[in-house]
Amino acid sequence: MTSPEIPTAPRTPGASHTDTTAPPRDFPIQRGCPFAAPAEYDALRTHEPVARVTLPTKREAWVVTRYDDVRELLSDPRVSADIRRPNFPALGEGEQEAGARFRPFIRTDAPEHTKYRRMLLPVFTVRRVRAMRPAVQARVDEILDDMLAADGPVDFVSAYANAVSTSVICELLGIPRENLEFFRDVTRVSGSRNSTAEQVSEALGGLFGLLAELIGKRREEPRDDLISKLVTEQLVPGHVTMDQLLSTLGITINAGRETTTSMIALSTLLLLERPELMEELRRDPSLMPAAVGELLRVLSVADSIPLRVAAEDIELSGWTIPADDGVIALLAGANHDPEQFDEPETVDFHRTDNHHVAFGYGVHQCVGQHLARLELEVALETLIRRVPTLRLAGSREDVVVKHDSATFGLEELRVAW
C-alpha cells in the first residue's frame, strides 16, 4: 500500500481524503513560544486536521490537531497503543526497540493495559491523593528551604522542579531519595529522541536494578509504600512477573516525575514573565486549582505522548487513516483549538468548562493526574507565597528549552531572589 501524503489545501468535508501529491512535512514541529502550541498547528487544524508527516525515524505517520478528533481518536477501540506494531510512530530510533523489550503498560492494549492500570488506580484516587497533601507540603517546604539556603542564583529545574517531582514519586513508592539527579538522568536518556536502543536499555537497566534491589527488601520487610503493596498483592505466580512489575514501576517513575518537573518549571517561567498573573494568585490563593488547570492546558507538555496505530481504517474530519498506519494525537493542538476554547492563547485563570486533554483521554488517560495536580498546586502556591522576589538570573535568552525530549520543558532555568 502506498502511503498517502498530506493535502496542501482544504478538502471537501465528508469526503475521504487519501490521494494527495504534496510530500509529508517533518515532525515534530518545534514551538516558537514555550507557552503556546506551534504556530503550524493552527494551519493544520484549519486546512489539514489529519495530516501526513515524516518522523525522525524516516517513518511516515498521521497527526491529528482538532479537539473533537483527538478525543474521538483516543477513545476509539480500533486504535492501538501497542508499541510492538510495525508502524508504531516512535519519535526516536531507540524508542520502539527498547519499548518492545521492556513493555511499559502505557504502550499496551487491553486486557494487558487494563490489568496494570487497575494495579495502580487505588493508589491514585482523589481521596488518597488528598490525604497526601500535608506530606507533600512538608517536602516542598524542605526543598524550598534548601534552595533559598544556596543564596542564588540557582538552576530552578534541578533545585526545585525536579527535586519536588522526584521526591514525591520516590516517597510514594518507598524509594530512598539520596540521588535525585539519577532519576532525571534516566529520563534524559530514555525520553530523548536522539538515544539509541542500547542507550535507552542501559539507562532503564540501571533503574530496574535499583528497583529490583528494593523489591527484594520489601519482600522481606514490607512497609507502607507502593512497592510493598505491589509486591505483597501482585507479585504472585501466574499474575505479575518480576519483569512486568519492574516495567510498571519504571514508567510510573519516569512519566510521573518528568511531566511534573516540566510543568513546575514552565509554569514558573510563564508567571515570571506575566507578573500580573503571579500577583493575581498571590492575592487570591483559592484560584490555584483553576490556575493549574489552565496552565496544564496552555503548556501541554505531553503534546506528542499519545502515539497510536490504527487497527482498522478510521475516518476523522473527512480524512481516512488507513489500517496499520501510525497516528499521533497532538494534545497541544486540541488544547489550543478555538472551536473548544475561546482565545486559546490567553492564560485565563477564570476560564469555565476547561475540559482540556493535557492528561490524554480515554482508557489511557494519565493514572497519576490527581497527584500531578496536587504537586503543581503545592509547588506553585508555596513558591509564590514564600519567594515574592523571585526573578530570572540573566536574560530570557539564557533559558535552555528541551526540543528533543518526549516531554516538552526546560533543561535549565537560572533564577535569583
Tab-separated table of C-alpha atoms in Angstrom:
chain	number	residue	atom	x	y	z
A	1	MET	CA	0.000	0.000	0.000
A	2	THR	CA	1.351	3.429	-0.931
A	3	SER	CA	1.337	5.845	1.997
A	4	PRO	CA	-0.904	8.874	1.360
A	5	GLU	CA	0.547	12.333	1.734
A	6	ILE	CA	-0.903	15.438	3.335
A	7	PRO	CA	-3.122	17.744	1.286
A	8	THR	CA	-1.918	21.250	0.523
A	9	ALA	CA	-5.327	22.908	0.523
A	10	PRO	CA	-8.669	22.462	2.300
A	11	ARG	CA	-10.657	19.424	1.165
A	12	THR	CA	-14.395	18.929	0.946
A	13	PRO	CA	-15.866	17.968	4.334
A	14	GLY	CA	-17.317	14.492	4.335
A	15	ALA	CA	-15.037	13.244	1.592
A	16	SER	CA	-12.406	10.589	2.208
A	17	HIS	CA	-9.001	12.145	1.576
A	18	THR	CA	-6.121	9.787	0.924
A	19	ASP	CA	-4.977	10.771	-2.579
A	20	THR	CA	-2.580	13.732	-2.259
A	21	THR	CA	0.504	14.942	-4.038
A	22	ALA	CA	2.480	17.133	-1.613
A	23	PRO	CA	5.237	15.430	0.410
A	24	PRO	CA	4.664	14.902	4.140
A	25	ARG	CA	6.066	17.599	6.388
A	26	ASP	CA	8.690	16.882	9.023
A	27	PHE	CA	7.567	16.167	12.568
A	28	PRO	CA	7.961	17.091	15.422
A	29	ILE	CA	7.304	20.771	14.816
A	30	GLN	CA	9.161	22.993	17.283
A	31	ARG	CA	7.406	25.625	19.364
A	32	GLY	CA	8.295	29.211	18.670
A	33	CYS	CA	6.957	30.223	22.081
A	34	PRO	CA	7.204	27.830	25.045
A	35	PHE	CA	3.775	28.967	26.247
A	36	ALA	CA	1.843	28.055	23.108
A	37	ALA	CA	1.371	25.267	20.617
A	38	PRO	CA	3.489	25.503	17.455
A	39	ALA	CA	2.023	28.109	15.102
A	40	GLU	CA	1.798	25.470	12.352
A	41	TYR	CA	-0.849	23.637	14.375
A	42	ASP	CA	-3.358	26.404	13.579
A	43	ALA	CA	-2.874	25.907	9.839
A	44	LEU	CA	-3.097	22.156	10.178
A	45	ARG	CA	-6.255	22.389	12.252
A	46	THR	CA	-7.895	24.631	9.649
A	47	HIS	CA	-6.718	23.029	6.400
A	48	GLU	CA	-5.262	19.604	7.218
A	49	PRO	CA	-6.717	18.392	10.529
A	50	VAL	CA	-5.463	14.896	9.753
A	51	ALA	CA	-2.048	15.449	8.203
A	52	ARG	CA	0.678	13.183	6.875
A	53	VAL	CA	4.141	13.653	8.442
A	54	THR	CA	7.622	12.191	8.351
A	55	LEU	CA	9.076	11.272	11.748
A	56	PRO	CA	12.752	11.496	12.805
A	57	THR	CA	12.930	7.737	12.191
A	58	LYS	CA	12.015	8.438	8.498
A	59	ARG	CA	8.793	6.502	9.030
A	60	GLU	CA	5.573	8.233	7.965
A	61	ALA	CA	2.511	8.720	10.167
A	62	TRP	CA	-0.509	10.977	10.668
A	63	VAL	CA	-1.025	13.803	13.173
A	64	VAL	CA	-4.422	14.967	14.450
A	65	THR	CA	-4.921	18.532	15.763
A	66	ARG	CA	-8.648	19.198	16.305
A	67	TYR	CA	-10.046	18.856	19.826
A	68	ASP	CA	-13.029	16.709	18.830
A	69	ASP	CA	-10.874	14.494	16.616
A	70	VAL	CA	-8.247	13.980	19.323
A	71	ARG	CA	-10.894	12.882	21.838
A	72	GLU	CA	-12.582	10.655	19.293
A	73	LEU	CA	-9.296	9.059	18.290
A	74	LEU	CA	-8.136	8.390	21.854
A	75	SER	CA	-11.449	6.797	22.824
A	76	ASP	CA	-11.769	4.644	19.679
A	77	PRO	CA	-11.293	0.906	20.415
A	78	ARG	CA	-9.998	0.452	16.865
A	79	VAL	CA	-6.851	2.385	17.793
A	80	SER	CA	-3.925	0.510	19.335
A	81	ALA	CA	-1.227	1.749	21.743
A	82	ASP	CA	0.849	-1.431	21.330
A	83	ILE	CA	4.455	-0.408	20.744
A	84	ARG	CA	5.202	-3.742	19.042
A	85	ARG	CA	3.087	-2.906	15.981
A	86	PRO	CA	5.315	-2.429	12.916
A	87	ASN	CA	4.175	1.137	12.158
A	88	PHE	CA	4.094	2.394	15.742
A	89	PRO	CA	5.026	6.105	15.334
A	90	ALA	CA	8.026	6.198	17.656
A	91	LEU	CA	9.792	9.570	17.592
A	92	GLY	CA	13.240	8.204	18.423
A	93	GLU	CA	15.374	5.481	16.894
A	94	GLY	CA	15.729	3.575	20.154
A	95	GLU	CA	12.220	4.098	21.498
A	96	GLN	CA	10.365	1.260	19.803
A	97	GLU	CA	13.072	-1.381	20.172
A	98	ALA	CA	13.563	-0.651	23.873
A	99	GLY	CA	9.811	-0.289	24.414
A	100	ALA	CA	9.094	-3.647	22.818
A	101	ARG	CA	11.638	-5.184	25.175
A	102	PHE	CA	10.526	-3.535	28.434
A	103	ARG	CA	6.792	-3.208	27.594
A	104	PRO	CA	5.689	-0.111	29.560
A	105	PHE	CA	1.993	-0.525	30.239
A	106	ILE	CA	1.107	2.793	28.596
A	107	ARG	CA	2.290	1.219	25.332
A	108	THR	CA	-0.021	-1.813	25.592
A	109	ASP	CA	-3.677	-2.583	24.841
A	110	ALA	CA	-6.412	-4.265	26.844
A	111	PRO	CA	-6.515	-6.666	28.592
A	112	GLU	CA	-2.820	-6.228	29.443
A	113	HIS	CA	-3.097	-2.470	29.889
A	114	THR	CA	-6.247	-2.868	31.987
A	115	LYS	CA	-4.531	-5.221	34.422
A	116	TYR	CA	-1.641	-2.880	35.161
A	117	ARG	CA	-3.822	0.219	35.304
A	118	ARG	CA	-6.029	-1.454	37.911
A	119	MET	CA	-2.924	-2.227	39.964
A	120	LEU	CA	-2.149	1.487	40.243
A	121	LEU	CA	-5.593	3.112	40.369
A	122	PRO	CA	-6.254	2.514	44.110
A	123	VAL	CA	-3.077	4.458	44.966
A	124	PHE	CA	-4.008	7.493	42.860
A	125	THR	CA	-7.646	8.084	43.832
A	126	VAL	CA	-8.766	11.614	44.715
A	127	ARG	CA	-9.189	10.594	48.362
A	128	ARG	CA	-5.744	9.001	48.675
A	129	VAL	CA	-4.051	11.904	46.942
A	130	ARG	CA	-5.872	14.475	49.061
A	131	ALA	CA	-4.576	12.721	52.176
A	132	MET	CA	-1.031	13.181	50.860
A	133	ARG	CA	-1.213	16.997	50.860
A	134	PRO	CA	0.388	17.575	54.309
A	135	ALA	CA	3.329	15.294	53.437
A	136	VAL	CA	3.762	16.943	50.029
A	137	GLN	CA	3.616	20.383	51.609
A	138	ALA	CA	6.262	19.445	54.181
A	139	ARG	CA	8.583	18.096	51.491
A	140	VAL	CA	8.096	21.159	49.248
A	141	ASP	CA	8.909	23.486	52.159
A	142	GLU	CA	12.055	21.476	52.877
A	143	ILE	CA	13.172	21.651	49.235
A	144	LEU	CA	12.499	25.383	49.078
A	145	ASP	CA	14.473	25.899	52.301
A	146	ASP	CA	17.424	24.151	50.673
A	147	MET	CA	17.127	26.243	47.524
A	148	LEU	CA	16.972	29.515	49.436
A	149	ALA	CA	19.929	28.487	51.570
A	150	ALA	CA	22.006	28.266	48.396
A	151	ASP	CA	21.756	32.069	48.176
A	152	GLY	CA	21.294	32.029	44.390
A	153	PRO	CA	21.444	32.171	41.559
A	154	VAL	CA	20.486	28.519	41.081
A	155	ASP	CA	19.160	26.269	38.358
A	156	PHE	CA	15.481	26.186	39.260
A	157	VAL	CA	14.886	22.973	37.291
A	158	SER	CA	17.358	20.983	39.404
A	159	ALA	CA	16.979	22.797	42.713
A	160	TYR	CA	13.175	22.907	42.837
A	161	ALA	CA	11.134	21.471	39.956
A	162	ASN	CA	12.971	18.159	39.648
A	163	ALA	CA	13.515	17.908	43.408
A	164	VAL	CA	9.781	18.276	44.109
A	165	SER	CA	8.503	15.877	41.450
A	166	THR	CA	11.143	13.217	42.038
A	167	SER	CA	10.908	13.369	45.835
A	168	VAL	CA	7.130	12.970	45.823
A	169	ILE	CA	7.074	9.968	43.469
A	170	CYS	CA	10.003	8.352	45.298
A	171	GLU	CA	8.316	8.747	48.677
A	172	LEU	CA	5.078	7.326	47.277
A	173	LEU	CA	6.905	4.252	46.021
A	174	GLY	CA	9.215	3.982	49.017
A	175	ILE	CA	12.451	4.745	47.150
A	176	PRO	CA	15.310	6.470	49.006
A	177	ARG	CA	15.913	9.930	47.594
A	178	GLU	CA	19.676	10.159	48.004
A	179	ASN	CA	20.323	10.927	44.338
A	180	LEU	CA	17.500	12.874	42.709
A	181	GLU	CA	19.567	13.603	39.598
A	182	PHE	CA	19.884	9.855	38.921
A	183	PHE	CA	16.185	9.665	38.019
A	184	ARG	CA	16.446	12.800	35.904
A	185	ASP	CA	19.401	11.301	34.024
A	186	VAL	CA	17.448	8.096	33.340
A	187	THR	CA	14.613	10.122	31.847
A	188	ARG	CA	17.007	12.316	29.864
A	189	VAL	CA	18.267	9.232	28.039
A	190	SER	CA	15.116	7.111	27.851
A	191	GLY	CA	12.964	10.068	26.765
A	192	SER	CA	15.357	11.560	24.218
A	193	ARG	CA	14.624	11.168	20.524
A	194	ASN	CA	18.378	11.021	19.937
A	195	SER	CA	19.045	7.981	22.135
A	196	THR	CA	19.809	4.588	20.612
A	197	ALA	CA	18.100	1.411	21.758
A	198	GLU	CA	21.315	0.433	23.552
A	199	GLN	CA	21.454	3.744	25.438
A	200	VAL	CA	17.791	3.514	26.447
A	201	SER	CA	18.247	-0.091	27.576
A	202	GLU	CA	21.311	0.826	29.617
A	203	ALA	CA	19.525	3.718	31.340
A	204	LEU	CA	16.437	1.667	32.125
A	205	GLY	CA	18.615	-1.251	33.183
A	206	GLY	CA	20.195	0.930	35.868
A	207	LEU	CA	16.763	1.998	37.090
A	208	PHE	CA	15.426	-1.551	37.101
A	209	GLY	CA	18.496	-2.744	39.022
A	210	LEU	CA	17.750	-0.231	41.787
A	211	LEU	CA	14.069	-1.230	41.818
A	212	ALA	CA	14.823	-4.966	41.863
A	213	GLU	CA	17.001	-4.489	44.941
A	214	LEU	CA	14.206	-2.578	46.694
A	215	ILE	CA	11.622	-5.203	45.732
A	216	GLY	CA	13.807	-7.839	47.366
A	217	LYS	CA	13.991	-5.781	50.568
A	218	ARG	CA	10.220	-5.147	50.621
A	219	ARG	CA	9.566	-8.865	50.237
A	220	GLU	CA	11.467	-9.408	53.473
A	221	GLU	CA	10.237	-6.291	55.304
A	222	PRO	CA	7.097	-4.715	53.779
A	223	ARG	CA	6.421	-1.038	54.536
A	224	ASP	CA	3.594	1.389	53.917
A	225	ASP	CA	4.547	2.257	50.335
A	226	LEU	CA	3.539	1.390	46.794
A	227	ILE	CA	6.368	-1.056	46.149
A	228	SER	CA	5.442	-3.051	49.258
A	229	LYS	CA	1.783	-3.009	48.261
A	230	LEU	CA	2.504	-4.285	44.757
A	231	VAL	CA	4.978	-6.900	45.992
A	232	THR	CA	2.579	-8.366	48.550
A	233	GLU	CA	-0.599	-8.133	46.446
A	234	GLN	CA	0.545	-8.508	42.833
A	235	LEU	CA	3.894	-10.307	42.652
A	236	VAL	CA	2.408	-13.779	42.854
A	237	PRO	CA	2.803	-16.723	40.456
A	238	GLY	CA	0.515	-16.517	37.445
A	239	HIS	CA	-0.368	-12.848	37.943
A	240	VAL	CA	2.575	-10.450	37.579
A	241	THR	CA	6.170	-11.373	36.863
A	242	MET	CA	9.207	-9.522	38.191
A	243	ASP	CA	9.899	-8.030	34.749
A	244	GLN	CA	6.302	-6.806	34.453
A	245	LEU	CA	6.417	-5.235	37.904
A	246	LEU	CA	9.725	-3.531	37.129
A	247	SER	CA	8.317	-2.110	33.891
A	248	THR	CA	5.205	-0.803	35.666
A	249	LEU	CA	7.228	0.867	38.405
A	250	GLY	CA	9.709	2.249	35.878
A	251	ILE	CA	7.100	4.004	33.740
A	252	THR	CA	5.353	5.294	36.873
A	253	ILE	CA	8.595	6.991	37.954
A	254	ASN	CA	9.645	8.260	34.532
A	255	ALA	CA	6.257	9.571	33.433
A	256	GLY	CA	5.288	10.902	36.849
A	257	ARG	CA	8.413	12.908	37.546
A	258	GLU	CA	9.244	14.155	34.041
A	259	THR	CA	5.902	15.741	33.181
A	260	THR	CA	5.545	17.357	36.611
A	261	THR	CA	9.105	18.688	36.521
A	262	SER	CA	8.378	20.281	33.150
A	263	MET	CA	5.104	21.777	34.347
A	264	ILE	CA	6.587	23.309	37.515
A	265	ALA	CA	9.496	24.873	35.610
A	266	LEU	CA	7.482	26.130	32.626
A	267	SER	CA	4.667	27.442	34.827
A	268	THR	CA	7.171	29.368	36.910
A	269	LEU	CA	8.789	30.883	33.826
A	270	LEU	CA	5.381	31.920	32.495
A	271	LEU	CA	4.439	33.540	35.815
A	272	LEU	CA	7.757	35.379	35.979
A	273	GLU	CA	7.103	36.798	32.522
A	274	ARG	CA	3.484	37.615	33.423
A	275	PRO	CA	3.778	39.241	36.878
A	276	GLU	CA	0.118	40.271	36.805
A	277	LEU	CA	-0.825	36.582	36.853
A	278	MET	CA	1.612	35.948	39.695
A	279	GLU	CA	0.050	38.816	41.641
A	280	GLU	CA	-3.455	37.514	40.944
A	281	LEU	CA	-2.532	34.199	42.572
A	282	ARG	CA	-0.789	35.929	45.456
A	283	ARG	CA	-3.926	37.985	46.178
A	284	ASP	CA	-6.292	35.017	45.873
A	285	PRO	CA	-4.664	31.606	46.552
A	286	SER	CA	-8.066	29.936	46.137
A	287	LEU	CA	-7.579	30.399	42.381
A	288	MET	CA	-4.707	27.908	42.378
A	289	PRO	CA	-6.657	24.748	41.335
A	290	ALA	CA	-8.194	26.593	38.375
A	291	ALA	CA	-4.828	28.175	37.567
A	292	VAL	CA	-3.159	24.764	37.475
A	293	GLY	CA	-5.864	23.504	35.121
A	294	GLU	CA	-5.313	26.458	32.813
A	295	LEU	CA	-1.528	26.101	32.900
A	296	LEU	CA	-1.858	22.409	32.050
A	297	ARG	CA	-3.985	23.353	29.032
A	298	VAL	CA	-1.784	26.174	27.799
A	299	LEU	CA	1.564	24.414	28.241
A	300	SER	CA	0.514	20.886	27.176
A	301	VAL	CA	3.961	19.457	27.913
A	302	ALA	CA	2.914	15.913	26.911
A	303	ASP	CA	1.836	17.093	23.447
A	304	SER	CA	3.007	14.082	21.411
A	305	ILE	CA	2.909	11.350	24.080
A	306	PRO	CA	-0.283	9.687	22.676
A	307	LEU	CA	1.273	7.515	19.946
A	308	ARG	CA	-1.124	5.083	18.306
A	309	VAL	CA	-1.643	2.725	15.351
A	310	ALA	CA	-4.950	2.397	13.501
A	311	ALA	CA	-6.040	-1.261	13.749
A	312	GLU	CA	-8.732	-0.565	11.125
A	313	ASP	CA	-9.498	2.237	8.666
A	314	ILE	CA	-10.573	5.259	10.704
A	315	GLU	CA	-12.222	8.433	9.403
A	316	LEU	CA	-11.753	11.789	11.116
A	317	SER	CA	-12.893	15.159	9.732
A	318	GLY	CA	-13.290	13.589	6.300
A	319	TRP	CA	-9.794	12.090	6.176
A	320	THR	CA	-9.253	8.344	6.271
A	321	ILE	CA	-6.367	6.927	8.286
A	322	PRO	CA	-5.714	3.511	6.731
A	323	ALA	CA	-5.394	0.421	8.881
A	324	ASP	CA	-1.868	-0.210	10.218
A	325	ASP	CA	-0.786	3.441	9.847
A	326	GLY	CA	0.706	5.265	12.809
A	327	VAL	CA	-1.145	8.288	14.194
A	328	ILE	CA	-0.295	10.896	16.845
A	329	ALA	CA	-2.979	12.782	18.777
A	330	LEU	CA	-1.487	16.232	19.375
A	331	LEU	CA	-2.658	17.363	22.804
A	332	ALA	CA	-1.385	20.929	22.363
A	333	GLY	CA	-3.302	21.135	19.088
A	334	ALA	CA	-6.503	20.076	20.837
A	335	ASN	CA	-5.911	22.318	23.864
A	336	HIS	CA	-5.449	25.361	21.628
A	337	ASP	CA	-8.435	24.659	19.380
A	338	PRO	CA	-10.525	27.880	19.163
A	339	GLU	CA	-13.629	25.797	18.445
A	340	GLN	CA	-13.349	24.464	22.010
A	341	PHE	CA	-11.545	27.259	23.908
A	342	ASP	CA	-12.232	30.980	23.405
A	343	GLU	CA	-8.979	32.843	22.783
A	344	PRO	CA	-6.947	29.702	23.443
A	345	GLU	CA	-3.600	31.535	23.635
A	346	THR	CA	-4.872	33.685	26.509
A	347	VAL	CA	-3.992	32.461	30.007
A	348	ASP	CA	-7.253	32.901	31.920
A	349	PHE	CA	-7.462	31.574	35.477
A	350	HIS	CA	-11.215	32.226	35.421
A	351	ARG	CA	-11.881	30.101	32.343
A	352	THR	CA	-15.007	27.967	32.762
A	353	ASP	CA	-15.611	24.486	31.349
A	354	ASN	CA	-11.890	23.914	30.928
A	355	HIS	CA	-12.136	20.327	29.707
A	356	HIS	CA	-8.570	20.122	28.436
A	357	VAL	CA	-6.826	16.915	27.377
A	358	ALA	CA	-3.408	17.642	28.886
A	359	PHE	CA	-3.539	14.227	30.606
A	360	GLY	CA	-4.755	12.470	27.473
A	361	TYR	CA	-8.215	10.985	27.064
A	362	GLY	CA	-9.923	7.617	27.095
A	363	VAL	CA	-8.656	4.413	28.684
A	364	HIS	CA	-5.034	5.606	28.594
A	365	GLN	CA	-5.689	8.897	30.377
A	366	CYS	CA	-2.921	9.549	32.913
A	367	VAL	CA	-3.481	7.429	36.013
A	368	GLY	CA	-1.500	9.857	38.185
A	369	GLN	CA	-3.242	13.074	37.179
A	370	HIS	CA	-4.661	13.818	40.656
A	371	LEU	CA	-1.190	13.578	42.183
A	372	ALA	CA	0.241	15.784	39.441
A	373	ARG	CA	-2.362	18.468	40.134
A	374	LEU	CA	-1.612	18.317	43.862
A	375	GLU	CA	2.129	18.676	43.308
A	376	LEU	CA	1.628	21.636	40.991
A	377	GLU	CA	-0.766	23.378	43.353
A	378	VAL	CA	1.520	22.991	46.360
A	379	ALA	CA	4.768	23.736	44.498
A	380	LEU	CA	3.478	26.918	42.828
A	381	GLU	CA	1.496	28.236	45.820
A	382	THR	CA	4.460	27.767	48.157
A	383	LEU	CA	6.874	29.423	45.742
A	384	ILE	CA	4.604	32.433	45.160
A	385	ARG	CA	3.918	32.878	48.872
A	386	ARG	CA	7.430	32.409	50.193
A	387	VAL	CA	9.607	33.957	47.475
A	388	PRO	CA	7.926	37.190	46.327
A	389	THR	CA	11.236	38.491	44.918
A	390	LEU	CA	11.886	35.522	42.627
A	391	ARG	CA	13.298	36.626	39.250
A	392	LEU	CA	15.247	35.384	36.271
A	393	ALA	CA	19.014	35.419	36.719
A	394	GLY	CA	20.187	36.708	33.386
A	395	SER	CA	18.237	37.237	30.185
A	396	ARG	CA	15.297	35.348	28.754
A	397	GLU	CA	17.600	34.043	26.015
A	398	ASP	CA	19.615	32.170	28.651
A	399	VAL	CA	16.709	29.826	29.388
A	400	VAL	CA	17.507	26.386	27.933
A	401	VAL	CA	14.483	24.723	26.289
A	402	LYS	CA	14.201	20.988	25.550
A	403	HIS	CA	13.128	20.212	21.986
A	404	ASP	CA	14.370	16.629	21.635
A	405	SER	CA	12.512	15.032	24.532
A	406	ALA	CA	9.236	13.129	24.664
A	407	THR	CA	8.032	15.780	27.139
A	408	PHE	CA	8.415	19.471	26.328
A	409	GLY	CA	10.068	21.523	29.035
A	410	LEU	CA	13.132	23.366	30.240
A	411	GLU	CA	16.612	21.941	30.631
A	412	GLU	CA	17.793	24.876	32.724
A	413	LEU	CA	16.214	27.957	34.287
A	414	ARG	CA	18.556	30.217	36.273
A	415	VAL	CA	16.762	32.210	38.991
A	416	ALA	CA	17.649	34.541	41.857
A	417	TRP	CA	15.679	36.392	44.544
